[in-house]
PDB file of C-alpha atoms in Angstrom:
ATOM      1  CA  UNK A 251      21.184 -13.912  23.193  1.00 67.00           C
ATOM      2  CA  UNK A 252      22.569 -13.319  19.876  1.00 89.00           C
ATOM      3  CA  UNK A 253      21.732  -9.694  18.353  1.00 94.00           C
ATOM      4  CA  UNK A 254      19.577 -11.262  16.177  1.00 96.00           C
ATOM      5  CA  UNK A 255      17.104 -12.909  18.260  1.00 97.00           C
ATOM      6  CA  UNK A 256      17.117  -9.803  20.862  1.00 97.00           C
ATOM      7  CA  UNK A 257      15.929  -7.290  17.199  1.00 98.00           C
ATOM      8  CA  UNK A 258      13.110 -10.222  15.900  1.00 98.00           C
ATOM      9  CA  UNK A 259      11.875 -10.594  20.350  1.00 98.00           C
ATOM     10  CA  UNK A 260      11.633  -6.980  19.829  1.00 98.00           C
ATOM     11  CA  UNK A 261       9.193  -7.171  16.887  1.00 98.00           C
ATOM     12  CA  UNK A 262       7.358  -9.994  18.913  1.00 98.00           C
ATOM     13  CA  UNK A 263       7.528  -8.151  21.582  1.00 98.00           C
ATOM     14  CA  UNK A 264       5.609  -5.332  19.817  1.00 98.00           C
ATOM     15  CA  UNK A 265       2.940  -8.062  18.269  1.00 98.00           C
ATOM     16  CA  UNK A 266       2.197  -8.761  21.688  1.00 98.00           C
ATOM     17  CA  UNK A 267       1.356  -5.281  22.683  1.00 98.00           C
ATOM     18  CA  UNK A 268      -0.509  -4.941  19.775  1.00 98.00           C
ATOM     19  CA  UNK A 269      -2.576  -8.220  20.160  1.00 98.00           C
ATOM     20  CA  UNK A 270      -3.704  -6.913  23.455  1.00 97.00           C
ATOM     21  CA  UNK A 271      -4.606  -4.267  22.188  1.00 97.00           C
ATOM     22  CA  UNK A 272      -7.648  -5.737  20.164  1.00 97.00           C
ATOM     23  CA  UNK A 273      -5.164  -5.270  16.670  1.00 98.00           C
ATOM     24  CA  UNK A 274      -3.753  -8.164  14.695  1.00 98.00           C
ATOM     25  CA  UNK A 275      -0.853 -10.317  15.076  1.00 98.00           C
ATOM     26  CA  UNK A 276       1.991  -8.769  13.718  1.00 98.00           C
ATOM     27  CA  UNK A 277       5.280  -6.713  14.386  1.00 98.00           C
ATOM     28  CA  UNK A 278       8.208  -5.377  13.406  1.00 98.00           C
ATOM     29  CA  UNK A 279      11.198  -3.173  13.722  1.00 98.00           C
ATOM     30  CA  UNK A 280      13.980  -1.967  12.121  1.00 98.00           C
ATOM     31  CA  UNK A 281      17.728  -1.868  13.093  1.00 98.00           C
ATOM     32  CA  UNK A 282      20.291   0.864  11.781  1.00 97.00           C
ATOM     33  CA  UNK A 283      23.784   0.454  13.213  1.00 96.00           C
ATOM     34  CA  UNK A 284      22.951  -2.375  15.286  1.00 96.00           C
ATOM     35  CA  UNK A 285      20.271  -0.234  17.124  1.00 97.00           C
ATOM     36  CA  UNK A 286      16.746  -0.344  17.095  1.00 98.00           C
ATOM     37  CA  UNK A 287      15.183   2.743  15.236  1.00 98.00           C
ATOM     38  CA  UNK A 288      11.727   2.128  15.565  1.00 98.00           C
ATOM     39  CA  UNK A 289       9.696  -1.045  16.432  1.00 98.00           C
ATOM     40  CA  UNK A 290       5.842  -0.933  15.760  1.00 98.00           C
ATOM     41  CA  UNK A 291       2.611  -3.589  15.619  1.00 98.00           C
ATOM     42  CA  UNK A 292      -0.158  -3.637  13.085  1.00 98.00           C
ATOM     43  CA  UNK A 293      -2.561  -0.524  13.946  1.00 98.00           C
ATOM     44  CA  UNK A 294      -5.023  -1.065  10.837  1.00 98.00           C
ATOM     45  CA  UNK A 295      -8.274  -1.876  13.393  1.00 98.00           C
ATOM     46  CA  UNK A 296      -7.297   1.056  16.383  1.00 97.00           C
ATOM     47  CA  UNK A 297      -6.074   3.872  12.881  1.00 98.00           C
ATOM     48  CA  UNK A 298      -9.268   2.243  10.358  1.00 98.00           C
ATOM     49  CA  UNK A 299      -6.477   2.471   8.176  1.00 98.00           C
ATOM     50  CA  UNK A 300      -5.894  -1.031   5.990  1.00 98.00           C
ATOM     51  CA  UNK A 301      -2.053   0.021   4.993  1.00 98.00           C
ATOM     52  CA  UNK A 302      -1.094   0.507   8.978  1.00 98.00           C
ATOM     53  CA  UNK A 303       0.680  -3.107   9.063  1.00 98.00           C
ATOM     54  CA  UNK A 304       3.732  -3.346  11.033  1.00 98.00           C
ATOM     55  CA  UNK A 305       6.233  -3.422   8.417  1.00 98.00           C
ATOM     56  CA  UNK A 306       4.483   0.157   7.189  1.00 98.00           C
ATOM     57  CA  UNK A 307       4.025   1.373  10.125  1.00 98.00           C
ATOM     58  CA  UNK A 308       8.099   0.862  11.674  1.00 98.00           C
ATOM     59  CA  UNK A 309       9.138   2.359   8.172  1.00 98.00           C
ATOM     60  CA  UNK A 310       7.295   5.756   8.805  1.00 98.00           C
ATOM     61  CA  UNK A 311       8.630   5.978  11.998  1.00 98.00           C
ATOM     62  CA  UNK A 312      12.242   5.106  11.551  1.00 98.00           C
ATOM     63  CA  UNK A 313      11.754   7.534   8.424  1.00 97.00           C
ATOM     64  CA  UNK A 314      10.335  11.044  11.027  1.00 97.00           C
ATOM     65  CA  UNK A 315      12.982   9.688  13.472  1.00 96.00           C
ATOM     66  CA  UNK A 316      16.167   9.726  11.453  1.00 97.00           C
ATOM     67  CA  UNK A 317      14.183  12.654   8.579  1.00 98.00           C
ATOM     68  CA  UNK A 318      15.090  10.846   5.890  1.00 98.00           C
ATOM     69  CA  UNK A 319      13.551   8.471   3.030  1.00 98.00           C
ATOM     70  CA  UNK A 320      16.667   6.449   2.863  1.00 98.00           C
ATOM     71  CA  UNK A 321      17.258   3.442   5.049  1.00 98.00           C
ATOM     72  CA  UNK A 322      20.032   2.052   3.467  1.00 98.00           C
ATOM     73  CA  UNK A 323      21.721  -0.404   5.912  1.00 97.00           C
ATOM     74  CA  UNK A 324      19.111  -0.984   8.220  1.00 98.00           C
ATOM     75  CA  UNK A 325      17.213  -4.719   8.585  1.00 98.00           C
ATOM     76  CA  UNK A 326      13.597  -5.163   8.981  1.00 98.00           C
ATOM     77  CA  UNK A 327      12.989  -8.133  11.402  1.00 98.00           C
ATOM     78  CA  UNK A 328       9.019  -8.772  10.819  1.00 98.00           C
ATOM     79  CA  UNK A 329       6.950 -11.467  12.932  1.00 98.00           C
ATOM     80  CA  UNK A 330       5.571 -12.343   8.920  1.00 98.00           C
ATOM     81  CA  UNK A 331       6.715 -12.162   6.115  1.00 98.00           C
ATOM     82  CA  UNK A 332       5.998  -9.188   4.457  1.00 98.00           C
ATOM     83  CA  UNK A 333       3.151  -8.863   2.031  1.00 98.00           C
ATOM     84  CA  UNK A 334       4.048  -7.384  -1.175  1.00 98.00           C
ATOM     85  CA  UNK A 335       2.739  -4.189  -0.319  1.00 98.00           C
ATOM     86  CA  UNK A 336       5.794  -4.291   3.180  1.00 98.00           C
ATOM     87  CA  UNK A 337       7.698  -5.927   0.799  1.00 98.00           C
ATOM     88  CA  UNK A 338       7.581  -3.004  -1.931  1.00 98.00           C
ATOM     89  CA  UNK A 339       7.591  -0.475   0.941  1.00 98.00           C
ATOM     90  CA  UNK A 340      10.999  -2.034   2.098  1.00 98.00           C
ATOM     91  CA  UNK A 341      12.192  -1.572  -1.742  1.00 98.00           C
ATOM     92  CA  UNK A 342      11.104   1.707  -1.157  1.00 98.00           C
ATOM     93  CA  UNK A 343      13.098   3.206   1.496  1.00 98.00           C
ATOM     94  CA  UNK A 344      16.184   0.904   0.318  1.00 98.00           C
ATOM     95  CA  UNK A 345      16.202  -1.259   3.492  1.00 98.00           C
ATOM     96  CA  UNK A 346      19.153  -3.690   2.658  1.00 98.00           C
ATOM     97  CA  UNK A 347      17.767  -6.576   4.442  1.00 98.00           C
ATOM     98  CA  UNK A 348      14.148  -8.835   5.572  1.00 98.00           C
ATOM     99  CA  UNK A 349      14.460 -11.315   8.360  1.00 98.00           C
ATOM    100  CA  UNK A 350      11.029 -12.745   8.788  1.00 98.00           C
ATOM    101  CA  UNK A 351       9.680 -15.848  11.154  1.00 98.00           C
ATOM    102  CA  UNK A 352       6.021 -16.401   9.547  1.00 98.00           C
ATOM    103  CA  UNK A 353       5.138 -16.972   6.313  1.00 98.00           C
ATOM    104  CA  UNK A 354       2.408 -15.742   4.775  1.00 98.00           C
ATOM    105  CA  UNK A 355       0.837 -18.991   4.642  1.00 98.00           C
ATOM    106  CA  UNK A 356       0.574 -18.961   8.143  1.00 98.00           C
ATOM    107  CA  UNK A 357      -1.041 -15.621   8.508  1.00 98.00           C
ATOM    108  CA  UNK A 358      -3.438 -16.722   5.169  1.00 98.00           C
ATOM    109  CA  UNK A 359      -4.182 -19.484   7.866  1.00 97.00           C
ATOM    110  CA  UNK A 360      -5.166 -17.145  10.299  1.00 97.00           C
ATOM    111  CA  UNK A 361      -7.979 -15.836   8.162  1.00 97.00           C
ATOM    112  CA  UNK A 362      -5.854 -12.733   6.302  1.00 98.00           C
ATOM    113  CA  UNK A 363      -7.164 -11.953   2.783  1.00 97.00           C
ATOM    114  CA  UNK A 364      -3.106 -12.358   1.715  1.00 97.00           C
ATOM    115  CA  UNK A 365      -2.022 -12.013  -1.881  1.00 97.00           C
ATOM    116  CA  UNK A 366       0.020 -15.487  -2.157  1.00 95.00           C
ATOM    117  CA  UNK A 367       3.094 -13.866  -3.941  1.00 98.00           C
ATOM    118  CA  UNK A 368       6.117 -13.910  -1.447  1.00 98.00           C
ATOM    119  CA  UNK A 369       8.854 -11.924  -0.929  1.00 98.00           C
ATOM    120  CA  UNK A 370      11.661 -14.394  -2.980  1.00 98.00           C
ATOM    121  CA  UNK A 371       9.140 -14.067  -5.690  1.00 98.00           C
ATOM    122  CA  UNK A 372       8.852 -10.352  -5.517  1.00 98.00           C
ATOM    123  CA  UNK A 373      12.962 -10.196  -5.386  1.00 98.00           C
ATOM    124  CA  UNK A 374      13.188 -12.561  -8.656  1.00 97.00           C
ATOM    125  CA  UNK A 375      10.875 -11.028 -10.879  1.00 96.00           C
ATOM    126  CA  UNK A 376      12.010  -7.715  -9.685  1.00 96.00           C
ATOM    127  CA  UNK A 377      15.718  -8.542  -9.781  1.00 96.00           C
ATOM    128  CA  UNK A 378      16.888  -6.303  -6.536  1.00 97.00           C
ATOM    129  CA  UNK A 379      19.461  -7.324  -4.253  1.00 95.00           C
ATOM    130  CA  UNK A 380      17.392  -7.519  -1.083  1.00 98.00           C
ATOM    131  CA  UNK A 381      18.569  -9.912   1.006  1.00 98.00           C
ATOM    132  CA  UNK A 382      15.988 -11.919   2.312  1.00 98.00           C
ATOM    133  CA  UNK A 383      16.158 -14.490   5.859  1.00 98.00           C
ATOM    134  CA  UNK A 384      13.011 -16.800   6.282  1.00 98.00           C
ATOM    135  CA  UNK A 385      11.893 -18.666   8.748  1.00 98.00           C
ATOM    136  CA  UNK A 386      13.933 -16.622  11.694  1.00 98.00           C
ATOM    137  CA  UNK A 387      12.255 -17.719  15.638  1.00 98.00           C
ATOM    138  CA  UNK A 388       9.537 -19.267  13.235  1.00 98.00           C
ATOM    139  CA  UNK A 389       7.895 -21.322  16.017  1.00 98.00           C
ATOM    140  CA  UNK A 390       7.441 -18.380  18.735  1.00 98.00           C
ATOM    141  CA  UNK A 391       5.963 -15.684  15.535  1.00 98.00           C
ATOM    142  CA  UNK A 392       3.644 -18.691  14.275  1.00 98.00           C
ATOM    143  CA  UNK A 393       2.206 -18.867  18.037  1.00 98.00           C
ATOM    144  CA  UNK A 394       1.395 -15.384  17.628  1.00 98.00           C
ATOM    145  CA  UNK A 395      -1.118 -16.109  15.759  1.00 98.00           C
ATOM    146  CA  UNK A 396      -1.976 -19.159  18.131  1.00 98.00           C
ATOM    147  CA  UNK A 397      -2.555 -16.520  20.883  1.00 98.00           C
ATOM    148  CA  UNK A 398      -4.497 -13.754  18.646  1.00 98.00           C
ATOM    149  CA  UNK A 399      -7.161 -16.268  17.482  1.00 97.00           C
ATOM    150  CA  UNK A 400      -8.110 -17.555  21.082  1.00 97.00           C
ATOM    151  CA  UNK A 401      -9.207 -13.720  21.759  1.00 96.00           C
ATOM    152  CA  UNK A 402     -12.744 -12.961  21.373  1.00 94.00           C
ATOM    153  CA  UNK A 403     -12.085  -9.886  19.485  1.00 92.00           C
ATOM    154  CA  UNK A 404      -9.297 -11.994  16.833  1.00 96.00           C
ATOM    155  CA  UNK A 405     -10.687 -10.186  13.677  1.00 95.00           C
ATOM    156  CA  UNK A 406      -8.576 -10.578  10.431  1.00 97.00           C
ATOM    157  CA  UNK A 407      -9.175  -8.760   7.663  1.00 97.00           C
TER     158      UNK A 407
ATOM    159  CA  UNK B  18     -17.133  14.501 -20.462  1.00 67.00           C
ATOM    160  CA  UNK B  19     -17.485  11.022 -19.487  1.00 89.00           C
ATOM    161  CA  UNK B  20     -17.171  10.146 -15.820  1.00 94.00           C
ATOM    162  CA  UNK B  21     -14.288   8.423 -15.992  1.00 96.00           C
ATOM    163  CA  UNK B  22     -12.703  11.239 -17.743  1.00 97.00           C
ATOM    164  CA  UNK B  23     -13.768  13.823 -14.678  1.00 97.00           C
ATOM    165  CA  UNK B  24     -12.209  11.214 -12.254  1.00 98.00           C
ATOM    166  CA  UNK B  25      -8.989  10.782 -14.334  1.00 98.00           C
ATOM    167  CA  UNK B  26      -8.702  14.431 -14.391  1.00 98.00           C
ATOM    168  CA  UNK B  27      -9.383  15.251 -10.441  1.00 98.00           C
ATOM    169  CA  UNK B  28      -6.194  12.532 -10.265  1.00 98.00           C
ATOM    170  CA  UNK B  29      -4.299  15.011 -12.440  1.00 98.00           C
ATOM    171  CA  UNK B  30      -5.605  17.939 -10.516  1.00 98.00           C
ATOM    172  CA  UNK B  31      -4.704  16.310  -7.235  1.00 98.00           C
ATOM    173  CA  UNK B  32      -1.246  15.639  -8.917  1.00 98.00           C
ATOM    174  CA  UNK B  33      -0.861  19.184 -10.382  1.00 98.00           C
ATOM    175  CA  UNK B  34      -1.517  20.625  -7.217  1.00 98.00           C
ATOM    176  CA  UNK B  35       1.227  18.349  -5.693  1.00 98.00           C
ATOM    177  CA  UNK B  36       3.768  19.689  -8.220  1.00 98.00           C
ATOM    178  CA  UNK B  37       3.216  22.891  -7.551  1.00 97.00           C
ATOM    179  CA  UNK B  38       4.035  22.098  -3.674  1.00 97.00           C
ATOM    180  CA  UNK B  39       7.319  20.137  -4.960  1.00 97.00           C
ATOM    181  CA  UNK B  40       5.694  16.926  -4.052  1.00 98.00           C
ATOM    182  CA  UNK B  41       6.698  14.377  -7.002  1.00 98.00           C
ATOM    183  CA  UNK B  42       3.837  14.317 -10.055  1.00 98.00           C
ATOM    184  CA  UNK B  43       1.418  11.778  -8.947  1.00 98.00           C
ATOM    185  CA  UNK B  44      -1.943  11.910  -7.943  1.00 98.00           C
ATOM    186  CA  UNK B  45      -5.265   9.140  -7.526  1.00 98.00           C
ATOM    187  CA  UNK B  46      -8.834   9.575  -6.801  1.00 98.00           C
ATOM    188  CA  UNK B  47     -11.010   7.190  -5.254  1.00 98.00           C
ATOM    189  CA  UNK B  48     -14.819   6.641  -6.492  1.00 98.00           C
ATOM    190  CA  UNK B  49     -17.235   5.048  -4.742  1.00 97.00           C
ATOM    191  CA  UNK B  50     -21.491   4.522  -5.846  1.00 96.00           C
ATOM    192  CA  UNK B  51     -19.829   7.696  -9.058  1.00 96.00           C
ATOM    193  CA  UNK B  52     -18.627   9.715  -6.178  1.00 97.00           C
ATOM    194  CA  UNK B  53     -15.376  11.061  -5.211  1.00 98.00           C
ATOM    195  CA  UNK B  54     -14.769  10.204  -1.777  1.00 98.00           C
ATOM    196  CA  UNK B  55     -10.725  10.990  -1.992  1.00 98.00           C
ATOM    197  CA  UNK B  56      -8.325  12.704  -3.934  1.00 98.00           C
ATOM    198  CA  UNK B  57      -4.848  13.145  -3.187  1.00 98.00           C
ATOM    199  CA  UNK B  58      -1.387  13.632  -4.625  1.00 98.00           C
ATOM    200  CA  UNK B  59       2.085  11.927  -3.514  1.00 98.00           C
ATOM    201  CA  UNK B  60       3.246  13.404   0.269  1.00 98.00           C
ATOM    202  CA  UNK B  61       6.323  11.802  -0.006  1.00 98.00           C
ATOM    203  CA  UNK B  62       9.216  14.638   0.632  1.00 98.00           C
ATOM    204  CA  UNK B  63       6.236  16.832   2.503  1.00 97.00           C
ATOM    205  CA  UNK B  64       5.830  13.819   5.551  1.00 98.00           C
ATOM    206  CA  UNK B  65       9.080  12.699   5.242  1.00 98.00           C
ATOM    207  CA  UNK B  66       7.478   9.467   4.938  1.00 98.00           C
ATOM    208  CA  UNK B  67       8.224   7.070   1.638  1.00 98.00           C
ATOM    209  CA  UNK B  68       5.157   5.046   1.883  1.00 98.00           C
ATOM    210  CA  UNK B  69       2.910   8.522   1.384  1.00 98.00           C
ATOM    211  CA  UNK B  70       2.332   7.448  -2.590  1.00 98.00           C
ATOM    212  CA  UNK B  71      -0.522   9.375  -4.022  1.00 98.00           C
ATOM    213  CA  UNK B  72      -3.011   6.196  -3.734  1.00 98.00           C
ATOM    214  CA  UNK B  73      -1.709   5.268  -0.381  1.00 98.00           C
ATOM    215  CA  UNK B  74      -2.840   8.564   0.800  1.00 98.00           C
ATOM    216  CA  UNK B  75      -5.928   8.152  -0.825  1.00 98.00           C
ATOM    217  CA  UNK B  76      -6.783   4.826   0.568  1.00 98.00           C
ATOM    218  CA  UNK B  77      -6.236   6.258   3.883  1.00 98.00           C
ATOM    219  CA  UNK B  78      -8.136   9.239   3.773  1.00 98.00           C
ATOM    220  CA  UNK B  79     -11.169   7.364   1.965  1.00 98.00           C
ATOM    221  CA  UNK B  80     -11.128   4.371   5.338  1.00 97.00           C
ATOM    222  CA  UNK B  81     -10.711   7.430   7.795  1.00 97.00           C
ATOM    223  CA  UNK B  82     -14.126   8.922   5.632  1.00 96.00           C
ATOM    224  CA  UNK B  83     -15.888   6.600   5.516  1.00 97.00           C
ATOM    225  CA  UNK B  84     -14.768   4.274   8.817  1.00 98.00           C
ATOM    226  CA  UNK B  85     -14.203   1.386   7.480  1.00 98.00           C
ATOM    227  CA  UNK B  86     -10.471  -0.563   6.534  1.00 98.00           C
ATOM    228  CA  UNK B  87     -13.294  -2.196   2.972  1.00 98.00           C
ATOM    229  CA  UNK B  88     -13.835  -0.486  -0.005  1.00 98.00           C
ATOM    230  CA  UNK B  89     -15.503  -3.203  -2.193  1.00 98.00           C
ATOM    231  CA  UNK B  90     -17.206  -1.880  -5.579  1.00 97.00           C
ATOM    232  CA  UNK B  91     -14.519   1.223  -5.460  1.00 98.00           C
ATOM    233  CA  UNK B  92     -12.624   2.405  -8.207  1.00 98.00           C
ATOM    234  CA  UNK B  93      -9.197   4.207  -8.080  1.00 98.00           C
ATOM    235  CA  UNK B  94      -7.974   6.537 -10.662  1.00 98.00           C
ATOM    236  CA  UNK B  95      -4.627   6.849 -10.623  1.00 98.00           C
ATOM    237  CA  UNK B  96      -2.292   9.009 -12.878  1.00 98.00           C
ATOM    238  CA  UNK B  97       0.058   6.715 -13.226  1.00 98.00           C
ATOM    239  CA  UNK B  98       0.154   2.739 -12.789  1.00 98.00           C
ATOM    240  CA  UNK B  99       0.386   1.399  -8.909  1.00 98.00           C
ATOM    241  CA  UNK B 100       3.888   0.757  -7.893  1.00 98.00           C
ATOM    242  CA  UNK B 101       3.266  -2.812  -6.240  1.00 98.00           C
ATOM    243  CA  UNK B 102       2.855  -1.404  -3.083  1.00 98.00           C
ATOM    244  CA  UNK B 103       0.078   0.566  -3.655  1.00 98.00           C
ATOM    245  CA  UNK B 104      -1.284  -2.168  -6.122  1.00 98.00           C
ATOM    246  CA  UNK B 105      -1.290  -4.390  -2.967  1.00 98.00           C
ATOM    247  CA  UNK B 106      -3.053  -1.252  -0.637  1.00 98.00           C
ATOM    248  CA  UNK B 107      -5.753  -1.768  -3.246  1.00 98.00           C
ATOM    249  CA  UNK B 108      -5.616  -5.474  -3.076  1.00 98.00           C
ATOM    250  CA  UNK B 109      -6.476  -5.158   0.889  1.00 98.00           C
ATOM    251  CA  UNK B 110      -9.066  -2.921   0.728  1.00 98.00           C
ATOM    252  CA  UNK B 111     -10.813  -4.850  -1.881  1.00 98.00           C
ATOM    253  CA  UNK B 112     -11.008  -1.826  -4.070  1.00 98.00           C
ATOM    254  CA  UNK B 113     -12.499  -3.251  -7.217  1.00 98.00           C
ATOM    255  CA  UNK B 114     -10.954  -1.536 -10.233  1.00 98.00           C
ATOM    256  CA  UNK B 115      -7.753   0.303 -10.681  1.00 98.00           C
ATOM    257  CA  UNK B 116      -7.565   2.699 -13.977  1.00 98.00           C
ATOM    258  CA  UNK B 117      -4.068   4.309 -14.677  1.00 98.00           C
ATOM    259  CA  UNK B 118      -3.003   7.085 -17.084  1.00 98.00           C
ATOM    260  CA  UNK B 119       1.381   6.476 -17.425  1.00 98.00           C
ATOM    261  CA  UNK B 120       2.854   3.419 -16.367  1.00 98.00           C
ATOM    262  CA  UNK B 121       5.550   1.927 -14.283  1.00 98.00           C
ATOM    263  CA  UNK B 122       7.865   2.756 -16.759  1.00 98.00           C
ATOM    264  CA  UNK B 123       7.351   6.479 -17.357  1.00 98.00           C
ATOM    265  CA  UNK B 124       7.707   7.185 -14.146  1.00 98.00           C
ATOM    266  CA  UNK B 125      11.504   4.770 -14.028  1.00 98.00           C
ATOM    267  CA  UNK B 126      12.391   7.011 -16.863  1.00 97.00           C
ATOM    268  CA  UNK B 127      11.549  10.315 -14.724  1.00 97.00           C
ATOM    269  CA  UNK B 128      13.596   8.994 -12.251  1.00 97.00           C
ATOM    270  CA  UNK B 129      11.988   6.911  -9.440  1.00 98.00           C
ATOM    271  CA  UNK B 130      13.514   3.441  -8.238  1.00 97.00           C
ATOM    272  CA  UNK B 131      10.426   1.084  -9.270  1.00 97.00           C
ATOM    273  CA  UNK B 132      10.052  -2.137  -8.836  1.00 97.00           C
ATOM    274  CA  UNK B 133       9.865  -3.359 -12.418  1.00 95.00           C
ATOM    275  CA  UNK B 134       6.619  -5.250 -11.715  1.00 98.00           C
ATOM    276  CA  UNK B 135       3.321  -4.315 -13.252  1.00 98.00           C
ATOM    277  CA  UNK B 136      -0.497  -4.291 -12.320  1.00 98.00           C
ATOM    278  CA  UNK B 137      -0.973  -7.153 -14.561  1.00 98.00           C
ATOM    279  CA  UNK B 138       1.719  -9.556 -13.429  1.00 98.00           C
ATOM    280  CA  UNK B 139       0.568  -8.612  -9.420  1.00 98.00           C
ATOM    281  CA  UNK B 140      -2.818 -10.050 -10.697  1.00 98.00           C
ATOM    282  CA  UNK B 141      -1.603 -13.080 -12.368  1.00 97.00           C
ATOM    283  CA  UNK B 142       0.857 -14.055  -9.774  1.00 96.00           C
ATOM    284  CA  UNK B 143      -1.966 -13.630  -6.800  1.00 96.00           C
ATOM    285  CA  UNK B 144      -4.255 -14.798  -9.096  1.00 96.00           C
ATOM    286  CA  UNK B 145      -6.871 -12.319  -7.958  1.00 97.00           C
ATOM    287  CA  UNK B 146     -10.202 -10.905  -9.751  1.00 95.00           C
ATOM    288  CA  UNK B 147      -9.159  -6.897  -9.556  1.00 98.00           C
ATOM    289  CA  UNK B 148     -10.192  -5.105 -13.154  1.00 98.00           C
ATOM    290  CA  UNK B 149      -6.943  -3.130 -14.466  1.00 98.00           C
ATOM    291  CA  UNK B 150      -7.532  -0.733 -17.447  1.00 98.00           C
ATOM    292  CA  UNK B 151      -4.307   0.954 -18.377  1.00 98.00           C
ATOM    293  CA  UNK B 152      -3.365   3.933 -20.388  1.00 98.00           C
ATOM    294  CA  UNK B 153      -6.450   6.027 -19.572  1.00 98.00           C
ATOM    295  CA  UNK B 154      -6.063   9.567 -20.235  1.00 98.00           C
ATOM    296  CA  UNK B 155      -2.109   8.465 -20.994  1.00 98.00           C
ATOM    297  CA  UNK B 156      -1.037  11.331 -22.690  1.00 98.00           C
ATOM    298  CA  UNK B 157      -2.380  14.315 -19.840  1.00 98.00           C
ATOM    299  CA  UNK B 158      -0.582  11.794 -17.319  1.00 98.00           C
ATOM    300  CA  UNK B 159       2.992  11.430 -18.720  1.00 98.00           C
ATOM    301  CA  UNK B 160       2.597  15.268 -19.370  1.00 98.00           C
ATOM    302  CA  UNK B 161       2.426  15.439 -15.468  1.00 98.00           C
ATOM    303  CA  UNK B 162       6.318  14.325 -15.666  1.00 98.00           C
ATOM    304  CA  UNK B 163       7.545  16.664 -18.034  1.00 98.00           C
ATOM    305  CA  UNK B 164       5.862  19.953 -16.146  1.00 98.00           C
ATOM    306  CA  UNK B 165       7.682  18.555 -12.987  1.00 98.00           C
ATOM    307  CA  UNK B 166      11.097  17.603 -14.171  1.00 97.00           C
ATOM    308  CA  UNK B 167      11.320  20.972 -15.911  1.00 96.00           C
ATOM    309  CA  UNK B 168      11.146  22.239 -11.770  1.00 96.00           C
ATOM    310  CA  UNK B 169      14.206  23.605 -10.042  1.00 94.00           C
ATOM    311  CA  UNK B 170      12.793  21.451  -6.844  1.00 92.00           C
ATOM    312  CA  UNK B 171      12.351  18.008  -8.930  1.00 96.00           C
ATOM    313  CA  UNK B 172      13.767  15.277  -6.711  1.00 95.00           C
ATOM    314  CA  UNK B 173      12.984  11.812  -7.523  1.00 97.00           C
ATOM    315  CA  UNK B 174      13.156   8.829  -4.546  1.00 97.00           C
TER     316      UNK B 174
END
């Protein structure tokens, strides 16, 4: 399996976890050195806290694991595309790179109150150098949703 | 002093107080039915953790206080404009109003790596109903940068 897939099965690997745990569909982690630092699902339902997605969640991990604010180098590989609050959080702590596999028209699908502005958007009128990879294992992160909204506690928010 | 003055000013108390623990100058308060339910300044260097902006913190410590990840009919008060991420932490827990003392820009010229996009663009682009009202209070808020950049400790991100 190339590196790539076995960093973005990690983050779906951590949706899943998270799905059975009653939380929503979504996960991420980040890489540094071709190492995972930190891989994390959405905990906004289990920590009643709405800014606990994935994306937020990995990045305050990796950040107490390596003590620093800085990620420079590392990749985010996120089951959805980030939101622009992920996608500012990346910005943030200087990640250099967003591999996603959802869009955020899937997870607006899904029921999630999304704000429709996506993360090419967010790079343009912001003019960083972010590099940016849609659309990554797109099929198996879309049927995360698939698998959260046959659950009789699926509860978007 | 008008309510919305008191609130502005518990931001720039909460932000004061941050200062003077050589967090960086921000600070937002959260109002809900003309009560403070949060206040909080920027934790950023203190939790290691870069997503720990002033209304960030806030948000979470309002959801944790009251139990609940929906804050319709809330107002923030923030001391200076929402960087898009925390504009977007406000989006998802439908706060319903965001006032702001300095803007985006004040705090790029003290230092800090914004994203150069502002409340009002967010809203246009998402095409969402939030109320901004902007340069509230401006001038005790872009004071806040001065009294911290003149610190030994001051350490933008």
């Amino acid at each position: 399996m190339r590196d790539e897939e076995k960093f973005m099965r990690a983050a779906i690997a951590s949706a899943t976890e998270g799905i059975k745990r009653g939380q929503s569909p979504f996960g991420a982690c980040i890489v540094r050195d071709g190492k995972i630092i930190a891989s994390a699902h959405n905990c906004v339902w289990q920590d009643t806290d709405i800014t606990a997605h994935a994306e937020i969640v990995a990045i305050r991990l990796a950040c107490k694991y390596l003590g620093t604010v800085d990620l420079t180098g590392s990749v985010i590989y996120s089951t959805c595309e980030p939101c622009p609050m992920c996608f500012s959080a990346c910005h943030w702590v200087r990640i250099s790179k967003i591999v996603f596999g959802a869009r955020i028209e899937d997870a607006q699908k899904a029921g999630f109150n999304e704000l429709k502005i996506s993360n090419e958007q967010m790079k343009q009128i912001s003019n960083i150098g972010i590099e940016i990879v849609g659309d990554f294992l797109r099929d198996e992160c879309v049927e995360l949703f698939r698998i959260w909204s046959a659950r009789q506690d699926a509860k978007a928010y």
